[in-house]
Coordinates of C-alpha atoms and ligand atoms in Angstrom, one line a residue:
M1 CA 0.0 0.0 0.0
E2 CA 1.2 3.4 -0.9
N3 CA 0.3 5.3 2.3
E4 CA 1.4 2.5 4.6
V5 CA 3.4 3.9 7.4
V6 CA 6.1 1.5 8.4
S7 CA 7.1 2.4 11.9
K8 CA 10.4 0.9 13.1
N9 CA 11.5 0.4 16.6
F10 CA 14.7 2.0 17.9
I11 CA 16.8 -1.1 17.4
E12 CA 15.7 -1.4 13.8
Q13 CA 16.6 2.3 13.3
E14 CA 20.1 1.6 14.7
I15 CA 20.6 -1.4 12.5
D16 CA 19.5 0.6 9.4
K17 CA 22.0 3.3 10.3
D18 CA 24.8 0.7 10.8
L19 CA 24.1 -0.9 7.4
K20 CA 23.9 2.5 5.7
E21 CA 27.1 3.7 7.2
G22 CA 28.8 0.4 6.3
V23 CA 29.6 -0.5 10.0
Y24 CA 28.2 -3.9 9.1
D25 CA 27.1 -5.5 5.8
T26 CA 24.9 -8.1 7.4
V27 CA 22.9 -8.8 10.5
C28 CA 23.7 -11.6 12.9
T29 CA 21.8 -11.8 16.2
R30 CA 21.7 -14.4 19.0
F31 CA 19.7 -15.6 21.9
P32 CA 22.0 -16.5 24.8
P33 CA 20.2 -18.1 27.7
E34 CA 22.0 -19.5 30.7
P35 CA 20.8 -23.1 31.1
N36 CA 19.9 -22.6 34.8
G37 CA 16.1 -22.8 34.6
Y38 CA 13.1 -22.9 32.2
L39 CA 12.5 -20.0 29.8
H40 CA 9.6 -17.6 30.6
I41 CA 7.5 -15.1 28.7
G42 CA 10.2 -12.4 29.1
H43 CA 12.7 -14.7 27.3
A44 CA 10.1 -15.3 24.6
K45 CA 10.2 -11.6 23.9
S46 CA 14.0 -11.7 23.6
I47 CA 13.9 -14.8 21.3
L48 CA 11.2 -13.4 19.0
L49 CA 13.0 -10.0 18.9
N50 CA 16.4 -11.5 17.9
Y51 CA 15.0 -14.1 15.6
G52 CA 12.6 -11.5 14.0
L53 CA 15.5 -9.1 13.3
A54 CA 17.6 -11.8 11.7
Q55 CA 14.6 -12.7 9.4
K56 CA 13.7 -9.1 8.6
Y57 CA 17.3 -8.3 7.5
N58 CA 17.9 -11.6 5.8
G59 CA 20.6 -12.3 8.4
T60 CA 21.5 -15.1 10.7
F61 CA 20.1 -16.1 14.1
H62 CA 22.3 -18.0 16.6
M63 CA 21.1 -20.1 19.5
R64 CA 23.8 -20.0 22.1
F65 CA 23.9 -21.6 25.6
D66 CA 25.8 -19.2 27.9
D67 CA 27.0 -22.0 30.0
T68 CA 30.1 -20.5 31.7
N69 CA 28.9 -20.9 35.2
P70 CA 28.8 -24.6 36.2
T71 CA 27.2 -24.0 39.7
K72 CA 23.6 -23.8 38.5
E73 CA 23.5 -25.3 35.0
K74 CA 21.9 -28.6 34.1
V75 CA 21.3 -30.7 31.0
E76 CA 17.6 -30.8 31.8
F77 CA 17.5 -27.1 31.2
V78 CA 19.4 -27.3 27.9
D79 CA 16.8 -29.7 26.6
S80 CA 13.8 -27.7 27.8
I81 CA 15.2 -24.5 26.4
K82 CA 15.6 -26.0 22.9
E83 CA 12.1 -27.5 23.0
D84 CA 10.6 -24.1 24.0
I85 CA 12.5 -22.1 21.3
K86 CA 11.5 -24.6 18.6
W87 CA 7.9 -24.4 19.7
L88 CA 8.0 -20.6 19.5
G89 CA 9.1 -21.1 15.9
A90 CA 12.6 -19.6 16.1
D91 CA 14.7 -21.7 13.8
W92 CA 18.4 -21.6 14.5
K93 CA 19.2 -24.0 11.7
D94 CA 22.8 -25.2 12.1
N95 CA 23.7 -22.3 14.4
L96 CA 23.6 -24.0 17.8
F97 CA 26.5 -23.0 20.0
F98 CA 27.8 -23.5 23.5
A99 CA 29.9 -20.8 25.2
S100 CA 31.8 -23.6 27.0
D101 CA 33.2 -24.6 23.6
Y102 CA 35.1 -21.3 23.6
F103 CA 36.9 -21.8 27.0
E104 CA 40.2 -22.3 25.3
A105 CA 39.8 -19.2 23.1
M106 CA 38.8 -17.2 26.2
Y107 CA 41.8 -18.4 28.0
E108 CA 43.9 -17.2 25.1
C109 CA 42.3 -13.8 25.2
A110 CA 43.1 -13.6 28.9
V111 CA 46.8 -14.4 28.1
K112 CA 46.8 -11.8 25.4
L113 CA 45.5 -9.2 27.9
I114 CA 48.2 -10.2 30.4
K115 CA 50.9 -9.8 27.8
K116 CA 49.6 -6.3 26.9
G117 CA 49.8 -5.4 30.5
K118 CA 45.9 -5.2 30.7
A119 CA 45.3 -7.9 33.2
Y120 CA 46.8 -9.2 36.4
V121 CA 46.5 -11.9 38.9
C122 CA 45.2 -10.6 42.3
D123 CA 45.5 -12.3 45.7
L124 CA 43.0 -10.1 47.5
T125 CA 40.2 -12.0 49.1
A126 CA 36.6 -11.4 47.9
E127 CA 36.0 -9.2 50.9
E128 CA 39.1 -7.1 50.3
I129 CA 38.3 -6.7 46.6
K130 CA 34.9 -5.4 47.6
E131 CA 36.5 -3.0 50.1
Y132 CA 39.0 -1.7 47.6
R133 CA 36.3 -1.2 45.0
G134 CA 35.1 2.1 46.5
T135 CA 31.5 3.3 46.2
L136 CA 29.4 5.4 43.9
K137 CA 30.7 8.5 45.6
E138 CA 34.3 7.4 46.3
P139 CA 36.9 6.1 44.0
G140 CA 38.5 2.7 44.6
K141 CA 42.1 1.9 45.6
N142 CA 44.6 0.0 43.5
S143 CA 45.2 -3.6 44.5
P144 CA 48.8 -4.1 45.9
Y145 CA 49.1 -6.9 43.2
R146 CA 48.2 -4.6 40.4
D147 CA 51.8 -4.0 39.2
R148 CA 53.0 -7.5 39.0
S149 CA 55.2 -8.2 36.0
V150 CA 53.8 -9.8 32.9
E151 CA 56.0 -12.9 33.5
E152 CA 54.8 -13.3 37.0
N153 CA 51.1 -12.9 35.9
L154 CA 51.5 -15.4 33.1
E155 CA 53.1 -17.9 35.5
L156 CA 50.4 -17.4 38.1
F157 CA 47.5 -17.5 35.6
E158 CA 48.9 -20.8 34.3
A159 CA 49.1 -22.1 37.9
M160 CA 45.5 -21.1 38.3
R161 CA 44.6 -23.2 35.3
D162 CA 46.7 -26.1 36.5
G163 CA 44.7 -26.3 39.8
K164 CA 47.4 -25.0 42.1
F165 CA 45.0 -22.8 44.0
E166 CA 41.9 -23.3 46.0
D167 CA 38.6 -21.7 45.1
G168 CA 38.8 -18.0 45.9
E169 CA 42.5 -17.9 46.4
R170 CA 43.4 -16.0 43.2
V171 CA 41.5 -14.2 40.5
L172 CA 42.5 -12.6 37.2
R173 CA 41.5 -9.0 36.9
A174 CA 41.4 -6.5 34.1
K175 CA 43.7 -3.5 34.7
I176 CA 41.4 -0.5 33.7
D177 CA 40.8 2.3 36.2
M178 CA 40.1 2.0 39.9
A179 CA 38.8 5.7 39.9
S180 CA 36.4 5.2 37.0
P181 CA 33.0 6.7 37.8
N182 CA 31.6 3.4 36.3
I183 CA 32.2 0.8 39.0
N184 CA 32.1 -1.9 36.3
M185 CA 35.4 -0.5 35.0
R186 CA 37.2 -0.7 38.4
D187 CA 39.5 -3.6 37.5
P188 CA 36.7 -6.2 37.1
I189 CA 37.3 -9.9 37.7
L190 CA 37.8 -11.8 34.5
Y191 CA 38.5 -15.3 35.8
R192 CA 38.0 -17.1 39.1
V193 CA 39.1 -20.5 40.5
A194 CA 36.2 -22.9 40.9
H195 CA 36.9 -26.6 41.3
M196 CA 33.7 -27.8 39.8
T197 CA 32.4 -30.3 37.2
H198 CA 30.9 -28.6 34.1
H199 CA 28.0 -30.3 32.3
N200 CA 29.9 -30.0 29.0
T201 CA 33.6 -29.8 29.7
G202 CA 33.6 -32.1 32.8
D203 CA 36.7 -31.6 34.9
Q204 CA 38.8 -30.1 32.2
W205 CA 38.7 -26.7 33.8
C206 CA 39.0 -25.4 37.3
I207 CA 39.0 -21.7 36.3
Y208 CA 35.9 -20.1 34.8
P209 CA 35.4 -16.8 33.0
M210 CA 33.1 -14.1 34.4
Y211 CA 30.0 -13.2 32.4
D212 CA 31.3 -9.7 31.5
F213 CA 34.5 -11.1 30.0
A214 CA 33.0 -14.2 28.4
H215 CA 29.9 -12.6 26.8
P216 CA 31.6 -10.1 24.4
I217 CA 34.1 -12.8 23.4
E218 CA 31.3 -15.3 22.6
D219 CA 29.6 -12.6 20.5
A220 CA 32.9 -11.6 18.7
I221 CA 33.9 -15.2 17.9
E222 CA 30.5 -15.9 16.3
K223 CA 30.6 -12.6 14.4
I224 CA 27.4 -11.4 16.0
T225 CA 26.7 -7.9 14.7
H226 CA 24.0 -6.7 17.2
S227 CA 24.2 -8.1 20.7
I228 CA 20.8 -7.3 22.1
C229 CA 20.4 -7.5 25.8
T230 CA 18.3 -5.9 28.6
L231 CA 18.7 -2.5 30.3
E232 CA 20.6 -3.7 33.4
F233 CA 23.6 -4.2 31.1
E234 CA 23.7 -0.6 29.9
D235 CA 26.4 0.2 32.5
H236 CA 28.4 -2.8 31.5
R237 CA 28.6 -1.7 27.9
P238 CA 31.9 0.2 28.3
L239 CA 33.4 -3.0 29.7
Y240 CA 31.9 -5.0 26.8
D241 CA 33.5 -2.6 24.3
W242 CA 36.8 -2.6 26.3
V243 CA 37.0 -6.5 26.1
V244 CA 36.2 -6.6 22.4
R245 CA 38.7 -3.8 21.7
E246 CA 41.6 -5.0 23.9
C247 CA 41.2 -8.6 22.6
E248 CA 41.5 -7.2 19.1
F249 CA 38.7 -8.9 17.4
D250 CA 38.2 -8.3 13.7
H251 CA 34.4 -8.2 13.8
P252 CA 33.5 -6.1 16.9
P253 CA 29.9 -6.7 17.8
R254 CA 27.7 -3.9 19.1
Q255 CA 25.6 -4.1 22.3
I256 CA 22.1 -2.5 22.3
E257 CA 19.9 -2.6 25.3
F258 CA 16.1 -2.7 25.6
A259 CA 13.7 -2.8 28.5
K260 CA 12.7 -6.2 30.1
L261 CA 9.2 -7.4 29.7
Y262 CA 7.3 -7.3 33.0
L263 CA 3.8 -8.5 33.5
T264 CA 1.4 -7.4 36.2
N265 CA 0.4 -10.0 38.8
V266 CA 2.6 -12.8 37.6
V267 CA 5.9 -14.2 38.7
T268 CA 8.6 -13.8 36.0
G269 CA 12.1 -13.9 37.5
K270 CA 13.6 -17.3 37.1
R271 CA 14.7 -17.2 40.8
Y272 CA 11.1 -16.9 42.0
I273 CA 9.7 -19.5 39.6
K274 CA 12.4 -21.8 40.8
K275 CA 11.4 -21.3 44.4
L276 CA 7.8 -22.0 43.7
V277 CA 8.8 -25.2 42.0
E278 CA 11.3 -26.3 44.7
D279 CA 8.9 -25.5 47.5
G280 CA 6.3 -27.7 45.9
I281 CA 3.8 -24.8 45.7
V282 CA 3.3 -25.5 42.0
D283 CA 3.2 -28.8 40.0
G284 CA 6.7 -28.3 38.3
W285 CA 8.0 -25.7 35.9
D286 CA 5.1 -26.3 33.6
D287 CA 2.3 -25.7 36.1
P288 CA -0.3 -23.8 34.1
R289 CA -0.3 -20.9 36.6
L290 CA 3.2 -20.0 35.8
V291 CA 4.4 -17.9 32.8
S292 CA 7.3 -20.2 31.8
I293 CA 7.0 -21.1 28.2
A294 CA 6.4 -24.7 29.1
A295 CA 3.6 -23.6 31.4
L296 CA 1.9 -21.4 28.8
R297 CA 2.0 -24.2 26.3
R298 CA 0.5 -26.6 28.8
R299 CA -2.2 -24.1 29.7
G300 CA -3.1 -23.8 26.0
F301 CA -1.4 -20.7 24.8
T302 CA -0.2 -20.9 21.2
P303 CA 3.0 -19.6 19.6
E304 CA 0.9 -17.2 17.5
S305 CA -0.7 -15.7 20.6
I306 CA 2.7 -15.1 22.2
K307 CA 4.0 -13.5 19.0
M308 CA 1.0 -11.2 18.8
F309 CA 1.5 -10.3 22.5
V310 CA 5.2 -9.5 22.0
E311 CA 4.5 -7.4 19.0
L312 CA 1.8 -5.4 20.8
C313 CA 4.2 -4.8 23.7
G314 CA 6.8 -3.3 21.3
V315 CA 10.4 -2.6 22.1
S316 CA 11.2 0.1 24.5
K317 CA 14.1 1.8 26.4
S318 CA 12.2 2.3 29.6
N319 CA 10.9 -0.3 32.1
S320 CA 7.2 -0.8 32.5
S321 CA 4.7 -3.5 33.3
V322 CA 2.3 -4.9 30.8
D323 CA -1.2 -5.9 31.9
Y324 CA -1.6 -9.7 32.0
A325 CA -5.1 -9.1 30.4
M326 CA -3.3 -8.2 27.2
L327 CA -1.8 -11.7 27.0
E328 CA -5.3 -13.1 27.5
Y329 CA -6.6 -10.8 24.8
C330 CA -4.1 -12.3 22.4
I331 CA -5.0 -15.9 23.0
R332 CA -8.7 -15.1 22.7
E333 CA -8.0 -13.4 19.4
D334 CA -6.0 -16.3 18.2
L335 CA -8.5 -19.0 19.1
K336 CA -11.7 -17.2 18.3
M337 CA -12.0 -18.2 14.7
K338 CA -9.9 -21.4 14.8
K339 CA -11.6 -23.4 17.5
P340 CA -15.0 -25.2 17.6
R341 CA -17.5 -24.0 20.1
M342 CA -18.7 -26.9 22.2
M343 CA -21.1 -27.3 25.0
A344 CA -19.7 -28.3 28.4
V345 CA -21.4 -28.0 31.8
M346 CA -19.1 -27.2 34.7
D347 CA -21.6 -27.4 37.6
P348 CA -24.3 -29.8 36.5
I349 CA -27.9 -30.3 37.5
K350 CA -30.4 -32.5 35.6
L351 CA -33.0 -31.0 33.4
I352 CA -35.9 -33.4 32.5
I353 CA -38.2 -32.7 29.6
D354 CA -41.4 -34.4 30.8
N355 CA -43.2 -34.3 27.5
Y356 CA -40.2 -35.6 25.4
P357 CA -40.7 -39.3 24.6
E358 CA -38.6 -41.5 26.8
G359 CA -35.8 -43.4 25.0
E360 CA -36.0 -41.2 21.9
V361 CA -33.0 -39.4 20.6
E362 CA -32.6 -36.9 17.7
Y363 CA -29.3 -35.7 16.3
L364 CA -29.1 -31.9 15.9
D365 CA -26.9 -30.2 13.3
V366 CA -24.7 -27.7 15.1
A367 CA -22.3 -25.3 13.4
N368 CA -18.8 -25.6 14.9
N369 CA -18.1 -21.9 14.7
L370 CA -20.7 -19.4 13.5
E371 CA -18.0 -17.0 12.5
N372 CA -16.0 -19.5 10.6
E373 CA -18.0 -21.7 8.2
A374 CA -15.0 -23.7 7.2
L375 CA -15.1 -25.5 10.5
G376 CA -18.3 -27.2 9.4
F377 CA -21.0 -28.9 11.4
R378 CA -21.3 -31.7 14.0
K379 CA -24.2 -33.8 15.3
V380 CA -25.2 -33.4 18.9
P381 CA -27.7 -35.9 20.4
F382 CA -30.8 -34.4 22.1
C383 CA -33.0 -36.4 24.4
R384 CA -35.3 -36.3 27.4
E385 CA -32.6 -35.9 30.1
L386 CA -30.0 -33.2 30.0
Y387 CA -27.5 -31.5 32.2
I388 CA -27.5 -27.7 32.5
E389 CA -25.5 -25.4 34.7
R390 CA -26.7 -25.0 38.3
E391 CA -26.5 -21.2 37.9
D392 CA -29.0 -21.4 35.0
F393 CA -31.9 -22.2 37.3
M394 CA -33.2 -20.2 40.2
E395 CA -36.1 -20.9 42.5
E396 CA -36.5 -17.2 43.3
P397 CA -34.9 -15.1 40.6
P398 CA -33.8 -11.6 41.0
K399 CA -34.9 -8.9 38.5
K400 CA -33.3 -9.2 35.1
Y401 CA -32.7 -12.9 35.5
F402 CA -33.7 -14.4 32.1
R403 CA -32.7 -18.0 32.6
L404 CA -34.8 -20.8 34.1
F405 CA -37.2 -20.3 37.0
P406 CA -40.6 -21.7 37.6
G407 CA -43.0 -20.6 34.8
N408 CA -40.2 -19.1 32.6
E409 CA -39.3 -20.2 29.1
V410 CA -35.8 -20.2 27.6
R411 CA -34.1 -21.5 24.5
L412 CA -31.8 -24.6 24.9
M413 CA -28.9 -23.6 22.6
H414 CA -29.2 -25.2 19.1
A415 CA -32.5 -27.0 20.2
Y416 CA -35.9 -26.1 21.5
F417 CA -37.7 -23.7 23.9
V418 CA -38.3 -25.3 27.2
K419 CA -40.6 -24.0 30.0
C420 CA -39.8 -24.7 33.7
E421 CA -42.8 -26.5 35.3
S422 CA -41.3 -27.8 38.6
F423 CA -38.2 -28.8 40.4
V424 CA -37.0 -31.4 43.0
K425 CA -34.8 -30.8 46.0
D426 CA -32.7 -33.3 48.0
E427 CA -32.9 -33.6 51.8
N428 CA -30.4 -30.8 52.2
G429 CA -32.5 -28.4 50.2
N430 CA -30.3 -28.5 47.1
V431 CA -32.1 -28.5 43.7
I432 CA -31.3 -31.7 42.0
E433 CA -33.8 -31.8 39.1
V434 CA -35.5 -29.2 37.0
H435 CA -38.6 -30.4 35.2
C436 CA -39.7 -28.7 31.9
T437 CA -41.9 -29.1 28.9
Y438 CA -40.7 -28.4 25.4
D439 CA -42.5 -27.0 22.4
P440 CA -41.7 -29.1 19.3
E441 CA -42.6 -26.1 17.0
T442 CA -39.6 -24.1 18.3
K443 CA -36.8 -26.2 17.0
C444 CA -33.7 -24.1 16.2
G445 CA -33.3 -23.5 12.5
S446 CA -37.0 -24.5 11.8
G447 CA -37.9 -20.9 10.9
F448 CA -40.2 -20.6 13.9
T449 CA -41.1 -16.9 14.3
G450 CA -43.7 -17.1 17.1
R451 CA -43.0 -15.8 20.6
K452 CA -39.5 -14.8 21.7
V453 CA -37.5 -15.7 24.8
K454 CA -34.9 -13.6 26.5
G455 CA -32.5 -16.3 27.7
T456 CA -30.5 -19.1 26.0
I457 CA -28.7 -21.7 28.0
H458 CA -26.4 -24.5 27.0
W459 CA -26.8 -28.2 27.9
V460 CA -25.4 -31.6 27.3
P461 CA -27.4 -34.8 26.8
A462 CA -27.1 -36.8 30.1
P463 CA -27.0 -40.4 28.8
Y464 CA -24.4 -39.5 26.1
A465 CA -22.3 -37.0 28.0
T466 CA -18.6 -37.4 28.7
K467 CA -17.4 -36.8 32.2
A468 CA -14.3 -34.6 32.5
E469 CA -12.2 -32.8 35.0
L470 CA -11.9 -29.0 34.4
R471 CA -9.2 -26.9 36.1
L472 CA -9.8 -23.2 36.5
Y473 CA -7.0 -20.8 37.3
E474 CA -6.5 -17.4 38.9
N475 CA -3.2 -15.6 39.2
I476 CA -0.8 -17.3 41.5
V477 CA -0.1 -14.1 43.4
D478 CA -2.6 -12.0 45.2
E479 CA -3.6 -9.1 43.0
E480 CA -4.7 -6.9 45.9
K481 CA -1.5 -7.3 47.9
G482 CA 1.0 -7.0 45.1
V483 CA 3.3 -9.7 43.9
Y484 CA 6.1 -9.4 46.4
N485 CA 5.7 -8.9 50.2
K486 CA 7.1 -5.5 51.1
E487 CA 8.7 -6.7 54.3
D488 CA 10.5 -9.9 53.4
G489 CA 10.3 -10.1 49.6
S490 CA 8.4 -13.3 49.7
L491 CA 5.5 -13.9 47.3
N492 CA 1.9 -13.0 48.3
L493 CA 0.2 -16.2 47.1
N494 CA -3.4 -16.3 46.1
P495 CA -5.0 -19.3 47.9
N496 CA -7.6 -19.6 45.1
S497 CA -5.2 -19.9 42.2
L498 CA -6.4 -23.4 41.3
T499 CA -10.0 -24.8 41.4
I500 CA -10.5 -28.4 40.3
L501 CA -14.0 -29.3 39.1
K502 CA -14.2 -33.1 38.9
D503 CA -17.8 -33.7 37.8
C504 CA -18.2 -31.7 34.6
Y505 CA -20.0 -33.0 31.6
L506 CA -19.1 -32.5 27.9
E507 CA -21.2 -33.1 24.9
P508 CA -20.1 -36.4 23.2
S509 CA -17.9 -35.0 20.5
F510 CA -14.5 -35.5 22.1
D511 CA -13.4 -38.9 20.8
G512 CA -9.7 -39.0 20.0
V513 CA -8.8 -35.6 21.4
Q514 CA -5.0 -35.2 22.0
A515 CA -2.9 -33.3 24.5
Y516 CA -2.8 -29.6 23.7
D517 CA -6.1 -29.7 21.6
S518 CA -8.2 -26.7 22.5
F519 CA -11.8 -25.7 22.3
Q520 CA -14.2 -23.0 23.2
F521 CA -16.7 -24.2 25.8
V522 CA -19.6 -21.8 25.2
R523 CA -20.0 -19.3 28.0
N524 CA -17.3 -20.9 30.1
G525 CA -14.1 -20.0 28.2
Y526 CA -11.3 -21.6 26.2
F527 CA -10.0 -24.9 27.4
C528 CA -7.1 -27.1 26.5
V529 CA -6.4 -30.8 27.0
D530 CA -3.8 -31.1 29.8
A531 CA -0.7 -32.8 28.5
K532 CA 0.4 -34.3 31.8
D533 CA -2.7 -35.6 33.4
S534 CA -5.4 -36.2 30.8
R535 CA -6.2 -39.8 29.7
P536 CA -8.5 -40.9 26.9
D537 CA -10.9 -42.3 29.4
A538 CA -10.5 -39.5 32.0
L539 CA -10.1 -36.2 30.2
V540 CA -8.6 -33.3 32.0
F541 CA -8.9 -29.7 30.6
N542 CA -7.1 -26.5 31.6
R543 CA -9.0 -23.3 31.3
I544 CA -6.8 -21.1 29.2
V545 CA -8.9 -18.0 29.6
S546 CA -12.5 -17.0 30.2
L547 CA -14.5 -15.4 27.5
K548 CA -15.2 -12.0 29.0
S549 CA -12.8 -9.2 29.7
S550 CA -12.9 -5.5 30.3
F551 CA -9.5 -5.2 28.6
R552 CA -9.2 -2.7 25.8
L553 CA -6.1 -2.5 23.5
P554 CA -4.0 0.6 24.3
K555 CA -4.2 3.1 21.5
Ligands
LIG601 P1 15.8 -13.9 34.9 O1 15.9 -12.5 35.1 O2 14.4 -14.4 34.7 O3 16.6 -14.8 35.8 P2 18.0 -14.0 33.0 O4 18.2 -12.6 32.4 O5 18.9 -14.3 34.2 O6 16.5 -14.1 33.4 P3 19.2 -15.4 30.9 O7 19.1 -16.9 30.6 O8 20.5 -14.9 31.3 O9 18.1 -15.1 32.0 O10 18.6 -14.6 29.7 C1 18.7 -14.9 28.4 C2 18.3 -13.7 27.6 O11 16.9 -13.3 27.8 C3 19.1 -12.5 28.0 O12 19.5 -11.8 26.8 C4 18.2 -11.6 28.7 O13 18.5 -10.2 28.6 C5 16.8 -12.0 28.1 N1 15.7 -11.8 29.1 C6 15.6 -12.3 30.3 N2 14.5 -11.8 31.0 C7 13.9 -11.0 30.1 C8 12.7 -10.2 30.1 N3 11.9 -10.2 31.2 N4 12.3 -9.5 29.0 C9 13.1 -9.5 27.9 N5 14.3 -10.2 27.8 C10 14.6 -11.0 28.9
LIG602 MG1 21.0 -14.1 33.8

């Protein structure tokens, strides 16, 4: 279209500029997770942003495990991360890398810095290093080991590698400027001694590089052009550039920061999710109340809905929180036209049509989705005994209640008008049966134009219904109190975050459903077959989202 305004985010504008000025002639991005937990919705933003840029500029996208810290990393996480990224649709092709494969190259970079007089081995303890570092207001002090000779540094660094020192006994530091206003530049640690087994390199190494040293080298080795990270690394950029420059890489990458994605009323931070999992408060990393990617998938979110969400959020330079309702909006939008609208009763009571012949059954033609003809029709059996929702009958209705009450007539969705004649209670006073009569003239689709009714209710045919378990969710944290407790930083949990309904009934059209299949259950929301607990003879569904929302897209 001629008048189409193509608005570019600030990262795209920077890339355009770099390409135009010849700083780079191609675009190469990466997603560099540390395999120390499952990915969450915030990571999805980073993945889709990096992958999207590579696609848009006909460039390359790298998947790289930033596995330089053996303390918290596990193979389980490597596998889950790969699965999640594939599911999101980001295709790294042959470009799968592990930072730990560069340990030798990193070591050589360190040796190069020592030879240039830009790095030294320091014997100060962790405490002392902290003390010497100074504060935001005061400059730091030089380490007494700062002026060691190149030879001595080379010897000591080799001894570090050879396992001659205990953990914490020696570190390698960059020699930059202890008076720098940027604390990150005050002789940061590049290497530490850690006698630990690494999931990839085993016991080959007992020294490990620090993140700020390793990351720019990883980017430079892979010829990444635009190294996109989150805002908290902005103050580390001078160090990033220092490492790339001093190690004399031919293809210096450029770091660009953007704001993290935060959602209201959910727990993002890997640390907090991990704690919920470890404390047994949730059913693993994929508990549908979490916003890890595995949890969103199990809950019934689709890659398309997450993409739509990330696009609506945009890319920004300042931190803010996005309303969780926007994520819900995206999944509703995605499923609305794609999924059949079925009848399911969550809280059943019997409805008996006294004038409908006993033993008779007719098969009604029901459109799967009135807004999408392509989804076709299905047959739903109709008979004398049905289940309806308990809330669709009231003995003494308030004003404006248009559903069933003694003497009132409603439409049974896709079927007939029924009029409530009487009801039966059990010994505790609970209604257990509603008795009606139906009018055969009023069949849906018969062209009946007689009287009108104000209410339509859904139902399932009792003898043919499929029993199922439905799980309803609310936010895992208490909306009123805020996510984190102000006093001790703990989570304010919502005690009602999970409701399990064991005696729900579905219309009989669910043969052969598979894990992750999803449906609209009219009036009750979108539901997805639970991948962990559902069995062909004992279906379990997760409610993805209810149908109604007061959410409006921000302009
Ligand atoms: P967390 O803060 O949840 O522990 P992390 O930053 O430690 O996450 P990494 O595995 O180091 O997790 O992150 C991989 C990439 O994902 C990094 O480039 C990081 O900047 C990005 N990322 C992490 N959290 C978010 C977020 N909330 N929004 C956008 N990007 C994120
Ligand atoms: Mg991290």
